[in-house]
Tab-separated table of C-alpha atoms and ligand atoms in Angstrom:
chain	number	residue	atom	x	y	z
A	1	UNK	CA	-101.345	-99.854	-0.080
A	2	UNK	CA	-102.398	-102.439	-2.701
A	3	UNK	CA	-106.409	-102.696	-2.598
A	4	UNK	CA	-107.619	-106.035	-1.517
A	5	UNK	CA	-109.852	-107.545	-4.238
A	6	UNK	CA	-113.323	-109.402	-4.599
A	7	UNK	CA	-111.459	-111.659	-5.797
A	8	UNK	CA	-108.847	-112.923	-3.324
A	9	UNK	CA	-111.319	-112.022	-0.419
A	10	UNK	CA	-113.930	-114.520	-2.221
A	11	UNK	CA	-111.082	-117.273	-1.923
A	12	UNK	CA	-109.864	-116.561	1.418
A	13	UNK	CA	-113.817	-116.934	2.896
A	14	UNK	CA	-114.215	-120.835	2.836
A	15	UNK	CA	-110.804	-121.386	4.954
A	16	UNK	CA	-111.800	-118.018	7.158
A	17	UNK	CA	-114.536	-119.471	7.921
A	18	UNK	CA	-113.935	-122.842	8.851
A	19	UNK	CA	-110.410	-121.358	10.902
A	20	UNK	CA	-113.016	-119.076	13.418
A	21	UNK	CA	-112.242	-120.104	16.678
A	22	UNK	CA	-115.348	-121.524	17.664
A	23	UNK	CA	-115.057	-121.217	21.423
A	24	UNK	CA	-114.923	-117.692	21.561
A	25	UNK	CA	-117.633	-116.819	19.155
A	26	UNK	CA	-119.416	-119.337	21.542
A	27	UNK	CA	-118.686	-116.288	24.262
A	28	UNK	CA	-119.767	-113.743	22.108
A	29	UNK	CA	-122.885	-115.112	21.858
A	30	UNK	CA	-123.689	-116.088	25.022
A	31	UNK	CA	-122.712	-112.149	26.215
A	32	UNK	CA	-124.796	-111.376	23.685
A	33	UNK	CA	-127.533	-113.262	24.543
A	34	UNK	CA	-127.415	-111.426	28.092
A	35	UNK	CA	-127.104	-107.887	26.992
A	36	UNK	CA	-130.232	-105.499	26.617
A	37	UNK	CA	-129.721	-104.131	22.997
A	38	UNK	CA	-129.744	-100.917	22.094
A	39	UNK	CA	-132.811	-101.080	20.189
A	40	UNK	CA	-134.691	-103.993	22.058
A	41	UNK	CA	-135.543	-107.233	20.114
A	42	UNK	CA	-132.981	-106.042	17.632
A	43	UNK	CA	-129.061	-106.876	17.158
A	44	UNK	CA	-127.152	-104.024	15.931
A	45	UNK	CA	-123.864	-105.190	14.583
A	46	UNK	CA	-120.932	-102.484	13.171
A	47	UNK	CA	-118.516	-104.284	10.921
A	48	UNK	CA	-115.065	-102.634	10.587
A	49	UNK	CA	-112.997	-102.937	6.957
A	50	UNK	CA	-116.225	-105.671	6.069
A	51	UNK	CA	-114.924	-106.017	2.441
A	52	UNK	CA	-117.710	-108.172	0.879
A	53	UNK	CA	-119.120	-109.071	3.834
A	54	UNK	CA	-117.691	-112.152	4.945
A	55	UNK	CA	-118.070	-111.703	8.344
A	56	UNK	CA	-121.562	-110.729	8.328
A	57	UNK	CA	-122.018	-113.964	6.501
A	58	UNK	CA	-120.285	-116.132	9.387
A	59	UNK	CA	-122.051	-114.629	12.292
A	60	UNK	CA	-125.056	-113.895	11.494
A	61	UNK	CA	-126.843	-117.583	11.412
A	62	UNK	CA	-125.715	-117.984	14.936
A	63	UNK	CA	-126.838	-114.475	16.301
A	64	UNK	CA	-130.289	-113.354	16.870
A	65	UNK	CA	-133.470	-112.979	14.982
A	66	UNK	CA	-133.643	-109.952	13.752
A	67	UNK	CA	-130.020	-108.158	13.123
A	68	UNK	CA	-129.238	-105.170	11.751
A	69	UNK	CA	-125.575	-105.130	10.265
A	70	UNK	CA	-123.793	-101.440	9.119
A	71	UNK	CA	-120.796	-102.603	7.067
A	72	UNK	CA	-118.164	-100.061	7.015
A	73	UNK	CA	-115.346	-100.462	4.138
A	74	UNK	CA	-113.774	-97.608	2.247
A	75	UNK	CA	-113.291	-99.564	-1.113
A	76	UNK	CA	-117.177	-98.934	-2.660
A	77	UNK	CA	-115.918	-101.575	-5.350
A	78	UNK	CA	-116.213	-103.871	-2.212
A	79	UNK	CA	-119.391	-102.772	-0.616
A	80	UNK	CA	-121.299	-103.509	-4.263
A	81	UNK	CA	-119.610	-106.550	-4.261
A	82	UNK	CA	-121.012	-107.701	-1.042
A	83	UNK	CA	-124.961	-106.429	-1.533
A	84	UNK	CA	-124.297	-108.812	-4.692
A	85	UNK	CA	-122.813	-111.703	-2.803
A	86	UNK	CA	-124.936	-111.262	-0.168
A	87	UNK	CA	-128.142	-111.248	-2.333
A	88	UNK	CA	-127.322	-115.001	-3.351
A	89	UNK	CA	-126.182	-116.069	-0.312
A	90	UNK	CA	-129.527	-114.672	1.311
A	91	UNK	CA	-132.505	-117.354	1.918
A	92	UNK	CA	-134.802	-114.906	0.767
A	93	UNK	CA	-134.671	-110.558	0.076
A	94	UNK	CA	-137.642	-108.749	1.906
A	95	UNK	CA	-138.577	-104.899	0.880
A	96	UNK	CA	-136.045	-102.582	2.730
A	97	UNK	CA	-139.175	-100.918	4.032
A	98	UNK	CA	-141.175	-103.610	4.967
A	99	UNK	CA	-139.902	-104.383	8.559
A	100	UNK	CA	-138.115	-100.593	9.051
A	101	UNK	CA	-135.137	-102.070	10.560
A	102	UNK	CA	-132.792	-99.646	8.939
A	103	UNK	CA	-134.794	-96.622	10.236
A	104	UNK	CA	-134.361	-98.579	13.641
A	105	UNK	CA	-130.812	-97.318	14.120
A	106	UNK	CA	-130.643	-94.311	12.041
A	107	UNK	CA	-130.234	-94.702	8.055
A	108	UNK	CA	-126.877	-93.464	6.723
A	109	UNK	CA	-126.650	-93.089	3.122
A	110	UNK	CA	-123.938	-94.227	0.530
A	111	UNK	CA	-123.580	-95.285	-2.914
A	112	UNK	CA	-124.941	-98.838	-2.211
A	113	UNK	CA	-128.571	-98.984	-1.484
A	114	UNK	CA	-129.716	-100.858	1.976
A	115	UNK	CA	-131.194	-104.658	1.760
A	116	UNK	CA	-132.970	-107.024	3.901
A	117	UNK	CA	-132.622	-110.633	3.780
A	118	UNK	CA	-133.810	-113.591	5.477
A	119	UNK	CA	-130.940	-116.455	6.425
A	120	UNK	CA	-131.541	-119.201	8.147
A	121	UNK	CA	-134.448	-118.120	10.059
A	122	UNK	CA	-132.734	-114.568	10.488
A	123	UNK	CA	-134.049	-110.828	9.166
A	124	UNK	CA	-130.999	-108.794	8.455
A	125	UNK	CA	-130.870	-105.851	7.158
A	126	UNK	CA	-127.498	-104.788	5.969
A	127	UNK	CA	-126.191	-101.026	5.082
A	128	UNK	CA	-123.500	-100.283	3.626
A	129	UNK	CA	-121.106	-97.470	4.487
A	130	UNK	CA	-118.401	-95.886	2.764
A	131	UNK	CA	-116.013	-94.269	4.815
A	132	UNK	CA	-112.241	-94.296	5.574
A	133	UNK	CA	-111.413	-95.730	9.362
A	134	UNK	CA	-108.262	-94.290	9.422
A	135	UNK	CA	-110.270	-90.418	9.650
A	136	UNK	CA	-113.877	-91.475	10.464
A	137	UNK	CA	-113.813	-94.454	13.058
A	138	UNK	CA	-114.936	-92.224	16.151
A	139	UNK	CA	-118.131	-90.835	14.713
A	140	UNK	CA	-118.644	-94.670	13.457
A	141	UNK	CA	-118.032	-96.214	17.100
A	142	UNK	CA	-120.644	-93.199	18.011
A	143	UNK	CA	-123.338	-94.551	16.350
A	144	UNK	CA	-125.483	-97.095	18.375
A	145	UNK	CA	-124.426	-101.000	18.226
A	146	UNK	CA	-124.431	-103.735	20.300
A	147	UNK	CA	-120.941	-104.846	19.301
A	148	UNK	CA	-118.248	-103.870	16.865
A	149	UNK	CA	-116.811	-106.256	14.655
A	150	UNK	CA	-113.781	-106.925	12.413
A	151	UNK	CA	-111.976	-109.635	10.093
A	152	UNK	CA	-108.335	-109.637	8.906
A	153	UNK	CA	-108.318	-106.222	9.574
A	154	UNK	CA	-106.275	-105.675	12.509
A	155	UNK	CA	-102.864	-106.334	11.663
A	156	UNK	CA	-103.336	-102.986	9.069
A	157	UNK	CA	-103.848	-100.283	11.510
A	158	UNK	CA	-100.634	-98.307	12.833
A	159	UNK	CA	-100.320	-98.059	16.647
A	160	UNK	CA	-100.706	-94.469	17.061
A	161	UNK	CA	-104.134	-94.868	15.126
A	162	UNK	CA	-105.020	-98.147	17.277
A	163	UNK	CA	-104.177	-96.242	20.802
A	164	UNK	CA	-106.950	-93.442	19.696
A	165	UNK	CA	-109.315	-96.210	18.167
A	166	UNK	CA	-108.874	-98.098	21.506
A	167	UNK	CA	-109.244	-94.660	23.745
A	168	UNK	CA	-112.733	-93.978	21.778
A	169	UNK	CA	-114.004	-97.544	21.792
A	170	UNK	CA	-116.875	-97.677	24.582
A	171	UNK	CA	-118.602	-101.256	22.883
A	172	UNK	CA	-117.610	-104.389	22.649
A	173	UNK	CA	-115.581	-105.390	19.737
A	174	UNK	CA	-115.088	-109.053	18.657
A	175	UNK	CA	-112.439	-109.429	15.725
A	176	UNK	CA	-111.074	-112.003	14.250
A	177	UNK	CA	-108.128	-113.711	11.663
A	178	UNK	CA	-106.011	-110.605	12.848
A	179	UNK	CA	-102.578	-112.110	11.386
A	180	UNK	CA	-100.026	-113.438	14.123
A	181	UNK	CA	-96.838	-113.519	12.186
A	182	UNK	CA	-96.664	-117.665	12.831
A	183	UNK	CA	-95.799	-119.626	9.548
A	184	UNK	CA	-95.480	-123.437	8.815
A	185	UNK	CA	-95.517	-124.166	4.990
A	186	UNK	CA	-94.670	-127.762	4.106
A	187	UNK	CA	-92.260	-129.872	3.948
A	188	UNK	CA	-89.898	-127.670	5.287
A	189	UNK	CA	-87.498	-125.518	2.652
A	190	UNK	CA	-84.002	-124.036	4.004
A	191	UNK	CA	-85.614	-120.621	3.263
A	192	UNK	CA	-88.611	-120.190	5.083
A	193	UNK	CA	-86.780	-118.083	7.907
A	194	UNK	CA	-85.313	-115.877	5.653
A	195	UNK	CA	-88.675	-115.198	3.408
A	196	UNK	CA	-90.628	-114.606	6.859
A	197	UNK	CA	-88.498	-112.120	8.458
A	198	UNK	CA	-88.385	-110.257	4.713
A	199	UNK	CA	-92.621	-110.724	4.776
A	200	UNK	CA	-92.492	-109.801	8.309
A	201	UNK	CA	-90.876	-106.454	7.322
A	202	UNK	CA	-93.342	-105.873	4.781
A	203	UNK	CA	-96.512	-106.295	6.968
A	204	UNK	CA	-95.039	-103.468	8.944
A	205	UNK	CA	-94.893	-100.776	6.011
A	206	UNK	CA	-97.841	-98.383	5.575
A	207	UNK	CA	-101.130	-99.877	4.959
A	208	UNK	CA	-103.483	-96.526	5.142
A	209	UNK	CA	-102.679	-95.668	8.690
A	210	UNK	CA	-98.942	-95.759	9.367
A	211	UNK	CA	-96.492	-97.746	9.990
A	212	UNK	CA	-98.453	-101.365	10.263
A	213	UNK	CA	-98.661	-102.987	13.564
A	214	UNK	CA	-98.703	-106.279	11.450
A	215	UNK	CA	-98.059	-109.752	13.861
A	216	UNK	CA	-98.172	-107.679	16.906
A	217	UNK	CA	-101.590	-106.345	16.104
A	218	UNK	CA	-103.805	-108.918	17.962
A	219	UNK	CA	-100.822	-108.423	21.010
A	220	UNK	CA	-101.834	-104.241	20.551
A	221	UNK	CA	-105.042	-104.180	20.735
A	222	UNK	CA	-105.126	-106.823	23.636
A	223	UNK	CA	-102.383	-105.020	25.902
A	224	UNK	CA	-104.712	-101.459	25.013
A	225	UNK	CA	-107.827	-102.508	25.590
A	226	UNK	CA	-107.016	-104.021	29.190
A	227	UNK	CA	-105.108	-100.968	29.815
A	228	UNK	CA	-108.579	-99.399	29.365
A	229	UNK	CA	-109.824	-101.770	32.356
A	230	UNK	CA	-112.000	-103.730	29.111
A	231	UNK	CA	-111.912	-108.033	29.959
A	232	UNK	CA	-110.683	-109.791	27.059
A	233	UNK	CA	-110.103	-113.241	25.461
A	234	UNK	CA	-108.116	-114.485	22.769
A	235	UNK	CA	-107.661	-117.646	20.757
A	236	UNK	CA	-106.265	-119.271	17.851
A	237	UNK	CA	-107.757	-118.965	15.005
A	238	UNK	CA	-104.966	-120.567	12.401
A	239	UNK	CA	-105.630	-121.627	8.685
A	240	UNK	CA	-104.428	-124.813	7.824
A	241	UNK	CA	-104.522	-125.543	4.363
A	242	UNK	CA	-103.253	-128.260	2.914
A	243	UNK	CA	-104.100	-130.127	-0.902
A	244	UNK	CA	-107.875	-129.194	-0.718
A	245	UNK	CA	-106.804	-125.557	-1.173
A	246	UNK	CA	-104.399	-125.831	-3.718
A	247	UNK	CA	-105.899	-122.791	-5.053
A	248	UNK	CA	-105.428	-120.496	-2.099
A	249	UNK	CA	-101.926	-121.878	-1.231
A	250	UNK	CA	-100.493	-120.851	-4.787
A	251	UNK	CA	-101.946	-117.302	-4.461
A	252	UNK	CA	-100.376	-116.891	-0.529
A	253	UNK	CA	-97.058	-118.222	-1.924
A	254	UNK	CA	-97.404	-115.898	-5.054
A	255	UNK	CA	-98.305	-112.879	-2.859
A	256	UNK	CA	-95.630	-113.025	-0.121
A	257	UNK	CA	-93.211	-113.568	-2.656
A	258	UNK	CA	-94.378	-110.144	-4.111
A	259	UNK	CA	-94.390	-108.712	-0.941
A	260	UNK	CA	-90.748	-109.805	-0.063
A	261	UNK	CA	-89.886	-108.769	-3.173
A	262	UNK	CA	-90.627	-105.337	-2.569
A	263	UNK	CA	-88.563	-105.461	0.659
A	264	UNK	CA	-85.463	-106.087	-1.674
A	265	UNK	CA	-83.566	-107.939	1.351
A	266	UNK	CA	-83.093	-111.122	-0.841
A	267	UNK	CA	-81.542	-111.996	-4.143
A	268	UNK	CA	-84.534	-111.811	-6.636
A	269	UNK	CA	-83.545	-115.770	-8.182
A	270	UNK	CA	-83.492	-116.868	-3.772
A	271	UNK	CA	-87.352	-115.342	-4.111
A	272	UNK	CA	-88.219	-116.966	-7.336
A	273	UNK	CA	-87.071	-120.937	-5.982
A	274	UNK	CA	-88.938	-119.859	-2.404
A	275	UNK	CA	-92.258	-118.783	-4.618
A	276	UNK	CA	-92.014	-121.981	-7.426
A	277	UNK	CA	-91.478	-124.561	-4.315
A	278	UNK	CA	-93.770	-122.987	-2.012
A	279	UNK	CA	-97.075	-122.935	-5.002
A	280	UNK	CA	-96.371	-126.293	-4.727
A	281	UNK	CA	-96.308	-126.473	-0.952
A	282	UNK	CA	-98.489	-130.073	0.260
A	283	UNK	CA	-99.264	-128.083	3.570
A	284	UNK	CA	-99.300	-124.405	4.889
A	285	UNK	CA	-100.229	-123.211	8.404
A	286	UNK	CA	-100.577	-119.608	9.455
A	287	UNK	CA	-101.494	-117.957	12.315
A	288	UNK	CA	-104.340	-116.103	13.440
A	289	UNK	CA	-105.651	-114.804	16.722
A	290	UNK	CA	-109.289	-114.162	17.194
A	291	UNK	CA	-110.455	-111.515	20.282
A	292	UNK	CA	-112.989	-110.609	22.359
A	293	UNK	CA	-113.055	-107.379	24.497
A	294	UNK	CA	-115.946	-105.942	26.520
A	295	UNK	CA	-115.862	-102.726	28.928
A	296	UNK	CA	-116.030	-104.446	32.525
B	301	SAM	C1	-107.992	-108.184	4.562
B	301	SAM	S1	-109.410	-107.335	4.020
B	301	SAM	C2	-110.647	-108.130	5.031
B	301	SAM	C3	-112.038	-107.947	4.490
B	301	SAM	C4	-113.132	-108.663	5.263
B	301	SAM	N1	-113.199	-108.229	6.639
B	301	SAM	C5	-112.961	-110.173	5.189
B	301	SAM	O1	-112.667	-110.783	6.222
B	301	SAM	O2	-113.112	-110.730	4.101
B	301	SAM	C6	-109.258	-105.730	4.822
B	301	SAM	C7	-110.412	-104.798	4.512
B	301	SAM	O3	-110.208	-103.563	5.186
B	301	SAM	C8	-110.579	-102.512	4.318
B	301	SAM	N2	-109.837	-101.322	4.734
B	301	SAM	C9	-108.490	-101.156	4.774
B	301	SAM	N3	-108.186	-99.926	5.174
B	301	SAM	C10	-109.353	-99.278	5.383
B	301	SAM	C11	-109.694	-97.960	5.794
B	301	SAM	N4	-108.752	-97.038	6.048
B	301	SAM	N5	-110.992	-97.642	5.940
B	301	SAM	C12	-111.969	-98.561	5.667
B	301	SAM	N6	-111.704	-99.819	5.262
B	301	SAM	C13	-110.414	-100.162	5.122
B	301	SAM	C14	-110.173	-103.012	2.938
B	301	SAM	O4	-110.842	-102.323	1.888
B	301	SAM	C15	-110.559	-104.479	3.023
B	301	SAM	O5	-111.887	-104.688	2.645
C-alpha cells in the first residue's frame, strides 16, 4: 500500500479536527470521567495507526490531568515525526523521569525516545511504539489502557483481520474519520458517479491486511462489536471543505484521480477532465463516521 506521509497527514489535521463529531467525544468523556482507571489518577490512552499524532493532539486538552498516551504506528518515519510535532505543539516538555508516568504502565521501547509535555493544563507523557497491527494488535490491546483509540484508520483493515481484532478487544475503543464512502464535490460534474464507484473499488484493494473493508468499515466494526454484546454509538463526522482549503481539495482531487487510475475502469483523458475540474472544485463534502463502543 502507498505509505501515508507527514506531509498529507499534516494537511488533513486542521479539517480532522474541526469535522470530530463533538457529541460523541462529549460521551467519551463523560464515560471516562466515571470509570476507575487502570492506574488511578492517571488516563491511559492506546492510539491505533497514530501517524504523527493527531489524535493525541485533539483529545487530549479535553481529557484528564495527567494522561499517558502509547502511540502505536508501524511507519517509524511517522512516530519521529510526531515526538517533533508534538514537541512544538506542547505548552511546555518536562524530564521523562520527573513525574514516572511512563514507568506507570510499563515502558516499551522503540526507536523514538518517550516525552512528557504539559498542554493546556495537562501532563502527558507520550511513547511511541513501532509495531505492525495487522500481526501485533492482540498483545497491544493486552497491555493496560483505559480506552483504545483510532483516526482514519478503520476503513484499512480487511474483515477477516477486523472479526479477530473485534473478538480480542476487551476496552473501549473510540475511533474516528473512519471513511463512509459518501461524496459531494461541487458544483456537480456528469462524472462524479462514475469516478466514485472506480475510487470505491480502490478503497477495497489491499491496504496491509487484506482485502480493505473501505466505506463499510465504520458499518463492520459497529455490526461486530454489538455482536460481541459491546453498546455503541455512531455519528457523523463529515469534512466539508470548501475555498478555505483550497489546498487540501486539490490534493483529494489529485489523489483519487490516482487511485481511480490504478483501477483502469475509465478512459485515462475521462480521469484527467474529472481531476483538472475537480482541483478546482468551490466545495467538497465527504463522509465520515465517528464510534464509540464499550463492553456492557
Ligand atoms: C490515514 S493515516 C491516519 C493517521 C492518524 N491516525 C491521523 O489521523 O492523522 C493511517 C495510519 O495508519 C498507519 N497504519 C496503516 N497500517 C498499519 C499497520 N499495519 N500497523 C500499524 N500502523 C498502520 C499508517 O502508517 C498511518 O499512520
Amino acid at each position: 500500500m502507498g505509505e501515508f506521509s507527514a506531509d498529507w497527514l499534516a494537511l488533513r489535521e486542521p479539517v480532522d479536527h474541526r469535522s470530530r463529531n463533538l457529541s460523541l467525544q462529549n460521551q467519551v468523556i463523560d464515560f471516562l470521567n466515571q470509570s476507575t482507571p487502570v492506574v488511578p489518577g492517571l488516563m491511559h490512552i492506546t492510539d491505533l495507526g497514530s501517524g504523527t499524532g493527531s489524535n493525541l493532539r485533539a483529545l487530549a486538552p479535553h481529557f484528564g490531568a495527567m494522561q499517558c498516551w502509547t502511540l502505536v504506528d508501524y511507519n517509524s518515519n511517522l512516530l519521529r515525526a510526531a515526538r517533533t510535532t508534538l514537541l512544538s505543539w506542547a505548552d511546555g516538555v518536562l524530564d521523562s523521569n520527573t513525574p514516572n508516568l511512563i514507568g506507570e504502565l510499563g515502558y516499551c521501547s522503540g526507536p523514538v525516545e518517550p516525552l512528557v509535555i504539559t498542554k493546556s493544563m495537562k501532563t502527558i507523557a507520550v511513547q511511541f511504539r513501532c509495531a505492525d497491527l495487522l500481526a501485533d494488535y492482540r498483545s497491544i490491546l493486552n497491555e493496560p489502557a483505559d480506552l483504545i483509540t483510532a483516526a482514519a484508520f478503520f476503513d484499512l483493515v480487511a474483515e477477516p483481520w477486523l472479526a479477530a481484532f473485534c473478538a480480542a478487544l476487551t476496552k473501549p475503543l473510540y475511533t474516528v474519520l473512519t471513511y463512509d464512502g459518501k461524496e459531494t464535490w461541487g458544483p456537480p460534474n456528469a462524472l462524479d458517479a462514475d469516478v466514485l464507484r472506480a475510487f470505491h473499488a480502490h478503497q477495497s484493494t489491499n491496504k496491509g491486511f487484506g482485502a480493505a473493508l473501505g466505506p463499510r468499515g465504520a458499518d463492520r466494526l459497529q455490526s461486530l462489536l454489538e455482536g460481541k454484546g459491546y453498546i455503541t454509538a455512531c455519528e457523523p463526522s463529515p469534512w466539508r471543505m470548501d475555498y478555505h482549503d483550497r489546498t487540501l481539495i486539490e490534493q483529494l482531487a489529485m489523489g483519487t484521480a490516482s487511485a481511480v487510475r490504478e483501477m483502469g475502469m475509465q478512459e485515462t483523458s475521462v480521469i484527467d477532465q474529472w481531476e483538472q475540474t475537480r482541483r478546482q472544485a468551490s466545495h467538497c463534502e465527504i463522509g465520515h463516521i465517528d464510534l464509540f463502543a464499550y463492553p456492557a
